[in-house]
Short mmCIF file of C-alpha atoms and ligand atoms in Angstrom, two decimals:
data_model
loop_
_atom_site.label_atom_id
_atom_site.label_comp_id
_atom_site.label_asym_id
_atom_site.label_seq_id
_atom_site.Cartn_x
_atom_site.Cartn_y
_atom_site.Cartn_z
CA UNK A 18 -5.19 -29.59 32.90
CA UNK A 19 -2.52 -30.90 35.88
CA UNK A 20 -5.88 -31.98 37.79
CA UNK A 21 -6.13 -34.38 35.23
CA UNK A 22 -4.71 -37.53 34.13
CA UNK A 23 -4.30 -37.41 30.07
CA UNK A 24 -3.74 -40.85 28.17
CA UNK A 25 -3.27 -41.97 24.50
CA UNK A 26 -5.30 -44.76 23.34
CA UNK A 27 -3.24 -47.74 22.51
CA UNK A 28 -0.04 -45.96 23.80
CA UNK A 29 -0.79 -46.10 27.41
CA UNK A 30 -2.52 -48.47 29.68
CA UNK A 31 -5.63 -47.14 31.33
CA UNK A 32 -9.43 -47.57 33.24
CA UNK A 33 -12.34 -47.53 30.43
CA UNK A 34 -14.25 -46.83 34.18
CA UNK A 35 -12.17 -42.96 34.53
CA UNK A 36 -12.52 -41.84 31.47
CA UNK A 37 -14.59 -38.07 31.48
CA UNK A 38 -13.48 -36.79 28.22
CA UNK A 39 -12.54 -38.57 24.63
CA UNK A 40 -11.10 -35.74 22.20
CA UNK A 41 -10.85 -37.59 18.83
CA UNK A 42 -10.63 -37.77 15.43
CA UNK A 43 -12.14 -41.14 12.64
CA UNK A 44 -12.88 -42.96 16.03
CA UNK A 45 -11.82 -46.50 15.65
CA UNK A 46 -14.84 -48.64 16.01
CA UNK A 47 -15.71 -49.90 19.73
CA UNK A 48 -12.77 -47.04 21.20
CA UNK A 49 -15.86 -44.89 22.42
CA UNK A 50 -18.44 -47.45 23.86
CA UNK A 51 -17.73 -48.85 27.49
CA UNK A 52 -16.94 -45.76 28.89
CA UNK A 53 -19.02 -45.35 31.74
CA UNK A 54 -17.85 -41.75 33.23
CA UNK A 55 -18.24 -40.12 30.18
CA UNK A 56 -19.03 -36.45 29.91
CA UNK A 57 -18.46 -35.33 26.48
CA UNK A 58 -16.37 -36.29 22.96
CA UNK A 59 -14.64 -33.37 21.40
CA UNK A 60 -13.58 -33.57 17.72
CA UNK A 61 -10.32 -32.35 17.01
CA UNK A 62 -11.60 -30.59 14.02
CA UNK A 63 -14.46 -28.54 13.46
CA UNK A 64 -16.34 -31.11 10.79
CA UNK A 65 -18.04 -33.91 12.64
CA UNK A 66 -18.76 -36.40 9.94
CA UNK A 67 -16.21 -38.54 11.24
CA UNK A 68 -18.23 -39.19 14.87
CA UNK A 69 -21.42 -39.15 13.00
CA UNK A 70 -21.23 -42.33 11.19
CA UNK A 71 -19.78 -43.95 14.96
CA UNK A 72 -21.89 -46.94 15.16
CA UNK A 73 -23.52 -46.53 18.71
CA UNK A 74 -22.33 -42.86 19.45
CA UNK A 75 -22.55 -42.45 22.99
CA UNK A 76 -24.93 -39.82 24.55
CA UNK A 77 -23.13 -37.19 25.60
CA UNK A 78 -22.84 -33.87 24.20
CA UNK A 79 -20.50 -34.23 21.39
CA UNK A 80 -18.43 -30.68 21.33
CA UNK A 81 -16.51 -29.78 17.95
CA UNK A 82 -13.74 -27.26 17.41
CA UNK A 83 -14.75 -23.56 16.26
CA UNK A 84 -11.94 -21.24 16.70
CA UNK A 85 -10.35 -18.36 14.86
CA UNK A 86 -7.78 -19.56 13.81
CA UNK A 87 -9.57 -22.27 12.20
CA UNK A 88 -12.18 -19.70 10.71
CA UNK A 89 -9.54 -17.08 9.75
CA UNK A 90 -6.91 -19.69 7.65
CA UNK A 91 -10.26 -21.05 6.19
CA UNK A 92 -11.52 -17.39 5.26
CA UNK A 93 -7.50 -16.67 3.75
CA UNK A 94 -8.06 -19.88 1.66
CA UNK A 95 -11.31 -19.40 0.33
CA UNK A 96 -10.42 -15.29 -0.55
CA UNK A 97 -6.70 -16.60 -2.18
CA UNK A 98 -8.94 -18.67 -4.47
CA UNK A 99 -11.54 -16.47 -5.58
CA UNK A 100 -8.75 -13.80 -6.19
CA UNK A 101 -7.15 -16.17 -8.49
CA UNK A 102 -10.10 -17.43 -10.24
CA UNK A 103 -10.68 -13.76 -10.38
CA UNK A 104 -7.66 -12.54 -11.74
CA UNK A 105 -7.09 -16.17 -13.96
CA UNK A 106 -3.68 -16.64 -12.24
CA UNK A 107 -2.95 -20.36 -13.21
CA UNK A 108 -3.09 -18.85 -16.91
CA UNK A 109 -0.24 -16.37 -16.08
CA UNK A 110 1.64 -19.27 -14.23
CA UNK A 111 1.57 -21.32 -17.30
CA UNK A 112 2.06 -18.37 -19.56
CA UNK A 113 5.14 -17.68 -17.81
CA UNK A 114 6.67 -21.17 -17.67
CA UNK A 115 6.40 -20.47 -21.04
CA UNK A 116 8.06 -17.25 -20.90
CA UNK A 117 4.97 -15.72 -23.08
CA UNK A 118 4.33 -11.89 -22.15
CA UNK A 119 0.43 -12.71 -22.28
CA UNK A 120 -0.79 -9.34 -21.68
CA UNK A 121 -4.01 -9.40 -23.69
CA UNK A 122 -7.26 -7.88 -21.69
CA UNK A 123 -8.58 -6.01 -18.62
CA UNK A 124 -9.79 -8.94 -16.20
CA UNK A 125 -13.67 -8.13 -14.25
CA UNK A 126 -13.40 -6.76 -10.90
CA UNK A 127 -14.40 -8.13 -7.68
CA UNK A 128 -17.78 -6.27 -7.97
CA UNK A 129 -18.66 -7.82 -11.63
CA UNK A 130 -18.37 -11.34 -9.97
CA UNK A 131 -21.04 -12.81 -7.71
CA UNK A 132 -19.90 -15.61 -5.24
CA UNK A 133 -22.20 -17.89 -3.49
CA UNK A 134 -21.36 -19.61 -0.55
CA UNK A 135 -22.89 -22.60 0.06
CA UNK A 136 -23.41 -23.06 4.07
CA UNK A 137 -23.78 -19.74 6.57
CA UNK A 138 -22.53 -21.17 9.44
CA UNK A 139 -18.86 -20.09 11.57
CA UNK A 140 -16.88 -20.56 8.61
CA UNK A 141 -19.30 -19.72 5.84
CA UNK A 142 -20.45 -16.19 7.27
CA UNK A 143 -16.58 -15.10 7.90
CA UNK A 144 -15.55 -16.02 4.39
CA UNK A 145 -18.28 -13.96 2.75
CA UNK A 146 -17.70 -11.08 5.24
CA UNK A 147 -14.24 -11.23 3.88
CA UNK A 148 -14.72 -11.83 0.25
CA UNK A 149 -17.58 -8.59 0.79
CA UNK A 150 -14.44 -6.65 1.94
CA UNK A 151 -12.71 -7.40 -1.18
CA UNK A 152 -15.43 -6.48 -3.14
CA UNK A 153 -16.86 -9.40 -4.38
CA UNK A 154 -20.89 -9.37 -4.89
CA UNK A 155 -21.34 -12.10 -2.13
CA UNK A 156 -24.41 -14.33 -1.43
CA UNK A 157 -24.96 -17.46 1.05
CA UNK A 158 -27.02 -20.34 1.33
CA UNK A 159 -28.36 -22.24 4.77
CA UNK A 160 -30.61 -24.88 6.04
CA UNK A 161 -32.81 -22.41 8.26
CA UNK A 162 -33.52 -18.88 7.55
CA UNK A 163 -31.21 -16.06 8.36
CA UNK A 164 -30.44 -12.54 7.75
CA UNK A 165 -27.31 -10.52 7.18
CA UNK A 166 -26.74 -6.93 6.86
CA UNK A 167 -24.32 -7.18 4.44
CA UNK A 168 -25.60 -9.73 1.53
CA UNK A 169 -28.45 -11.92 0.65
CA UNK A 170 -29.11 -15.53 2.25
CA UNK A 171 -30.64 -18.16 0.80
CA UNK A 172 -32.30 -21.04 2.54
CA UNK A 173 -33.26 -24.47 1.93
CA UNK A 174 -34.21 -26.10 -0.84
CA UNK A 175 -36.55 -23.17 -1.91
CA UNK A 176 -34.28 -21.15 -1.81
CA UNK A 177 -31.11 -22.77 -3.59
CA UNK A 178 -31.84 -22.26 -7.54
CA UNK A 179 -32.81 -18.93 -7.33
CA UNK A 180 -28.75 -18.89 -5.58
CA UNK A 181 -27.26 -20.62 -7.90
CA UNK A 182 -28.91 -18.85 -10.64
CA UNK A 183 -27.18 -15.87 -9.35
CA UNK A 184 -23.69 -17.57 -8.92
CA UNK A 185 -20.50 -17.34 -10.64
CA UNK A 186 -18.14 -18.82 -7.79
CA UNK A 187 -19.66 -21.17 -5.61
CA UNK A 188 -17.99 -21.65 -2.61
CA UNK A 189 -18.61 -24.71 -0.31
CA UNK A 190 -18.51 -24.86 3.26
CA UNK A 191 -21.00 -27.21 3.95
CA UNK A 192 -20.93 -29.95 6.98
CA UNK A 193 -21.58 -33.64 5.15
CA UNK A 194 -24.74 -35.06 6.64
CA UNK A 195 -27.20 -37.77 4.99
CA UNK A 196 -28.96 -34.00 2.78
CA UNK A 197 -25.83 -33.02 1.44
CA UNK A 198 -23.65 -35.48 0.40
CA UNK A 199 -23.08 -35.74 -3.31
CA UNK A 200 -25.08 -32.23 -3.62
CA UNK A 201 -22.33 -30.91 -5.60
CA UNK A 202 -22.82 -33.14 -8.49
CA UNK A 203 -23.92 -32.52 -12.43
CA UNK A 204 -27.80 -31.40 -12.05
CA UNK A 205 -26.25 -28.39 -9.57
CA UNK A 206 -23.44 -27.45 -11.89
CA UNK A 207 -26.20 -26.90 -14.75
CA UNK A 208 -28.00 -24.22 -12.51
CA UNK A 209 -25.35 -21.87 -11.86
CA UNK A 210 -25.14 -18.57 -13.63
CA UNK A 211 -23.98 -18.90 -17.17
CA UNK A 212 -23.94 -15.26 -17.88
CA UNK A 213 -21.42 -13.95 -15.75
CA UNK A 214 -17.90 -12.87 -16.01
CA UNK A 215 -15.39 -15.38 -15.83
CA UNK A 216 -16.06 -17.15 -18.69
CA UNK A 217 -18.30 -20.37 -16.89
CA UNK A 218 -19.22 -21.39 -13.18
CA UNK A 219 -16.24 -22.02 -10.94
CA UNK A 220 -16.74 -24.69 -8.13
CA UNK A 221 -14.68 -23.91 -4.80
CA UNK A 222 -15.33 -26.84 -2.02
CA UNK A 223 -13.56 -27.08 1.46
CA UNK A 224 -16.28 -28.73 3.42
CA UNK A 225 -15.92 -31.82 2.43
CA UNK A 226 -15.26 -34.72 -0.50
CA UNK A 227 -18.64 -36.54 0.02
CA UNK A 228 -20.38 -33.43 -0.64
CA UNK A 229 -18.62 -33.84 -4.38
CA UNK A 230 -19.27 -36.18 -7.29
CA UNK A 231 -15.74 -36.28 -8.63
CA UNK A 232 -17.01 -37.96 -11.80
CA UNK A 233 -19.39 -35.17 -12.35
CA UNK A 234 -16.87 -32.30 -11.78
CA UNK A 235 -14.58 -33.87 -14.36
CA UNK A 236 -17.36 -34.50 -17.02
CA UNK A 237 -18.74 -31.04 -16.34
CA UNK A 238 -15.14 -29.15 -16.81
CA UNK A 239 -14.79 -31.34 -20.19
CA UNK A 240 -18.17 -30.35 -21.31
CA UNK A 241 -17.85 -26.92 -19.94
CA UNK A 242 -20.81 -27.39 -17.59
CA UNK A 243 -17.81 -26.00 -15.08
CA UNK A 244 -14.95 -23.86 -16.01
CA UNK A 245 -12.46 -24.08 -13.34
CA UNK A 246 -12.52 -26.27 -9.59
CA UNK A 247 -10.43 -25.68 -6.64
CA UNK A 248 -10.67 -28.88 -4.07
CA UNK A 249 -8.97 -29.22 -0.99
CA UNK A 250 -11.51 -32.26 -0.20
CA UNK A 251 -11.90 -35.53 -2.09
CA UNK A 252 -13.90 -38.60 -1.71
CA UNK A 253 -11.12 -40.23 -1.10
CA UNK A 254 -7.92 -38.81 1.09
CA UNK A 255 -5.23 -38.31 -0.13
CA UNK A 256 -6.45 -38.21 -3.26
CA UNK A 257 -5.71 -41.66 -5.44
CA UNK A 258 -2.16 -41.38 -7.63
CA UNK A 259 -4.71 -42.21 -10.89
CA UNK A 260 -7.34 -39.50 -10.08
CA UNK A 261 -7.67 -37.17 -13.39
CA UNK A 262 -8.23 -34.73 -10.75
CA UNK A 263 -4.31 -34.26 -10.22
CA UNK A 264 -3.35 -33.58 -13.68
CA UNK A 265 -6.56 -32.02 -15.00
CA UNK A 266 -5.51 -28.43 -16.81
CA UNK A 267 -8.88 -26.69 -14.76
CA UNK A 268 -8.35 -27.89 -11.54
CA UNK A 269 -6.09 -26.73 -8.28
CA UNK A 270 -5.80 -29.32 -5.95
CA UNK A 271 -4.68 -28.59 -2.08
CA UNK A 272 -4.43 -31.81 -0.02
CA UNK A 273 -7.08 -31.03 2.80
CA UNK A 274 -5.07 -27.49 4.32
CA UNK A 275 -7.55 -25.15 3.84
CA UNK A 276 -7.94 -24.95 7.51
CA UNK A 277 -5.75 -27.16 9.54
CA UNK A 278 -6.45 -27.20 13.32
CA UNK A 279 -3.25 -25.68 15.04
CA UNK A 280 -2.61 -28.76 17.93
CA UNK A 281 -1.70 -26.11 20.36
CA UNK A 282 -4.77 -24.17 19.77
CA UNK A 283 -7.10 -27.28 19.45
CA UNK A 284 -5.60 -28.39 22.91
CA UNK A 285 -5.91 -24.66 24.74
CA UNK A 286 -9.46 -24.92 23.79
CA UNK A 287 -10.22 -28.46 25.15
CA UNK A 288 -8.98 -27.33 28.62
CA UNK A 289 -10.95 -24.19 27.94
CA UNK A 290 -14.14 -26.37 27.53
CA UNK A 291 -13.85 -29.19 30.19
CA UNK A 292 -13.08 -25.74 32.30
CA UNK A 293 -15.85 -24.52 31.77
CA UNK A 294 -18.10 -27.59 31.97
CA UNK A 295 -16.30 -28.13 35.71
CA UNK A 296 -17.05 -24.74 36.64
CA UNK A 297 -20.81 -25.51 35.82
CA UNK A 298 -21.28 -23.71 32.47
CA UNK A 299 -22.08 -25.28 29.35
CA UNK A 300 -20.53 -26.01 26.38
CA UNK A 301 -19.92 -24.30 23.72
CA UNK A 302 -19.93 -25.28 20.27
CA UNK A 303 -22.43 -28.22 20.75
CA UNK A 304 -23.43 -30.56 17.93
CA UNK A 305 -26.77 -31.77 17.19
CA UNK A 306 -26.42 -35.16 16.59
CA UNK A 307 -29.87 -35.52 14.88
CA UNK A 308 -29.21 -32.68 11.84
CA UNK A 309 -25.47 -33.91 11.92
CA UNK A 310 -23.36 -30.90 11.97
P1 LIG B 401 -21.39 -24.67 10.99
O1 LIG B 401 -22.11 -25.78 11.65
O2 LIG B 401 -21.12 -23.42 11.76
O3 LIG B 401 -22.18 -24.21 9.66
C1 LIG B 401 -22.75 -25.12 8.79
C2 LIG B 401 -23.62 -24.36 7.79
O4 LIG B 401 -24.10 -25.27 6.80
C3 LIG B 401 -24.84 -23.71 8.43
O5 LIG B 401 -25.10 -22.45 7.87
C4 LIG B 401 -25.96 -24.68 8.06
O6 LIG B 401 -27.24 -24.08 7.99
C5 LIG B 401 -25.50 -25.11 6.69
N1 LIG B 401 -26.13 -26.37 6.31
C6 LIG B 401 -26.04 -27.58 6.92
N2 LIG B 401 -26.81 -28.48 6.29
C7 LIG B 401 -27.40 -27.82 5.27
C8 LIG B 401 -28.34 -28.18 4.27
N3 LIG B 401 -28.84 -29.44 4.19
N4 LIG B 401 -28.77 -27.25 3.40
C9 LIG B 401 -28.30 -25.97 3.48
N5 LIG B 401 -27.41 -25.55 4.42
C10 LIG B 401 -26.97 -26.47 5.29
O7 LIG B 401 -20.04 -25.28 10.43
P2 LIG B 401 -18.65 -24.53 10.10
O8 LIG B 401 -18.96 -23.34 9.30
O9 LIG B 401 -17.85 -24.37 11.32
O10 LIG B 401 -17.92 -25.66 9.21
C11 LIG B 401 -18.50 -26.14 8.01
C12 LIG B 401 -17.75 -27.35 7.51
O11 LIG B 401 -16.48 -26.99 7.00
C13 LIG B 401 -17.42 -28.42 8.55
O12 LIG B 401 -18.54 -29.23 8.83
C14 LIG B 401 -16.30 -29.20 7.87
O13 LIG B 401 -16.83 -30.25 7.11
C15 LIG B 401 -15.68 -28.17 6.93
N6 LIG B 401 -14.30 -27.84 7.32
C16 LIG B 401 -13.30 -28.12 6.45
C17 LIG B 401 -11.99 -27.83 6.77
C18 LIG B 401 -10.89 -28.09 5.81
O14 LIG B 401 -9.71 -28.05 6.20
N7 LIG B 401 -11.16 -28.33 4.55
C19 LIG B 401 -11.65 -27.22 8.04
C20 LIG B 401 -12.77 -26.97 8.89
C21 LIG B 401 -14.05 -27.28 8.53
P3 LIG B 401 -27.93 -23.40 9.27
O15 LIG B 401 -27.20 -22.08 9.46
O16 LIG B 401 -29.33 -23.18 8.86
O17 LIG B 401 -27.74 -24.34 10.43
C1 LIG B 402 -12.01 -29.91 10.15
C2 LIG B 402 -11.06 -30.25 9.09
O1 LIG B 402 -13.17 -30.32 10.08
O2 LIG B 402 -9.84 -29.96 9.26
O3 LIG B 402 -11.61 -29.21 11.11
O4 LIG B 402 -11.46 -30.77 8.06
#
């Protein structure tokens, strides 16, 4: 953008009165009020939590990062884990630490295994297009209505036992607004399918820690409730040296990398949106600041 002047906050001195654009991520309080040319706030990320709980957001359109690359690392990460939970590969990595030739059954195939993704949004509706392609017998859940050629959705609170009920992985990609944080907590582990083929329900979340009850997932792996978790979110990040998380045998940790935003990429798109805003178009990608995502 050479038409532009670009400056860091608290790296370079600058006038609050010329500022157009704020592209940011965990705001600092105060760093995005008294800015009276403001056109828009971009988050560096595609989650918006972060702005949401900005005391005093301004009101502009608030613009959020949805990209392939984004969507296609997140759709790699969320396939890699069903695969393994599919195929029980953290049993052959211990079995072969312990040099034990633990050939003992035929696993299920992709087909036998139904997956349930929580959230039908960017993210959420390439992931199941992807897991369909593997083979997996793929569901989704959403706020609103929706339809898909390919596999069932879900909506709303109507609509979310009769998904669990019919869930053996359940994936989450769900934004974290005031209606779903903690919704991943004890009374939903109890509703998932308990009939299926891997042995127990197997929680998968990359949206986001405060969608989790870490306490919950713990007790619920102990008691069975759960049989396996992958997180790449916590309520807390990183994730606290004395979390039971870390060493439990049932869980895969990843430290929030599901989908890291490439810098170069986040930045191309930026331009690409104040370029289009300049040129009179809207933009894309818009969040609603009332439902929060
Ligand atoms: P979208 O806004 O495109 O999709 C959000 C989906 O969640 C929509 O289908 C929406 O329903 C659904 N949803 C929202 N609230 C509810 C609710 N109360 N009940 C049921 N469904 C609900 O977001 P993205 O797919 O782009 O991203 C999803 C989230 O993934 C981000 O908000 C972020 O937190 C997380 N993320 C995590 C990353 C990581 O590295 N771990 C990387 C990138 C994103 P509807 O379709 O009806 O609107
Ligand atoms: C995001 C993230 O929201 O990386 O983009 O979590």
């Amino acid at each position: 953008l050479p038409e532009h002047d670009i400056v860091v906050l608290d790296e370079d001195d600058f006038d609050r009165n010329r500022i157009r654009y704020v592209a940011t991520w965990g705001p600092k309080p105060g760093s995005l009020s008294h800015l009276p040319a403001l056109e828009a706030v971009f988050s560096l990320g595609a989650g918006v939590d972060h702005l949401m709980s900005y005391q005093g957001l301004p009101d502009v359109p608030i613009v959020r990062v949805s990209q392939d690359d984004l969507t296609h690392r997140m759709s790699e990460y969320v396939v890699l884990h069903c695969l393994m939970h599919l195929r029980d590969q953290r049993r052959f990595d211990a079995a072969q630490r312990a040099k034990h030739w633990d050939q003992d059954r035929a696993p299920p195939i992709a087909s036998e295994v139904r997956v349930g993704v929580m959230g039908s949004g960017v993210l959420g509706q390439d992931a199941a297009r992807k897991l369909k392609v593997m083979g997996f017998d793929v569901a989704a859940w959403s706020r609103s209505p929706k339809s898909s050629d390919g596999y069932e959705i879900f909506s709303a609170e109507e609509g979310l036992a009769a998904f669990l009920a019919r869930t053996d992985i359940l994936v989450s990609l769900l934004p974290l607004t005031p209606e779903t944080r903690g919704i991943l907590n004890r009374s939903l582990f109890g509703k998932l399918a308990r009939d299926g083929r891997l042995g127990g329900p197997i929680l998968i979340n990359a949206g986001r820690g405060g969608l989790q009850v870490e306490e919950d997932i713990v007790a619920c792996l102990d008691d069975g409730t759960l049989k396996a978790a992958t997180l790449d979110v916590f309520q807390t990040e990183p994730l606290p040296q004395d979390s039971p998380l870390w060493t439990h045998p049932q869980v895969t940790v990843t430290p929030h990398n599901s989908a890291v935003s490439d810098a170069e990429m986040t930045a191309r798109y930026i331009a690409g949106q104040i370029r289009r805003h300049e040129a009179g178009e809207p933009f894309q990608n818009v969040v609603d600041p009332r439902r929060g995502y």
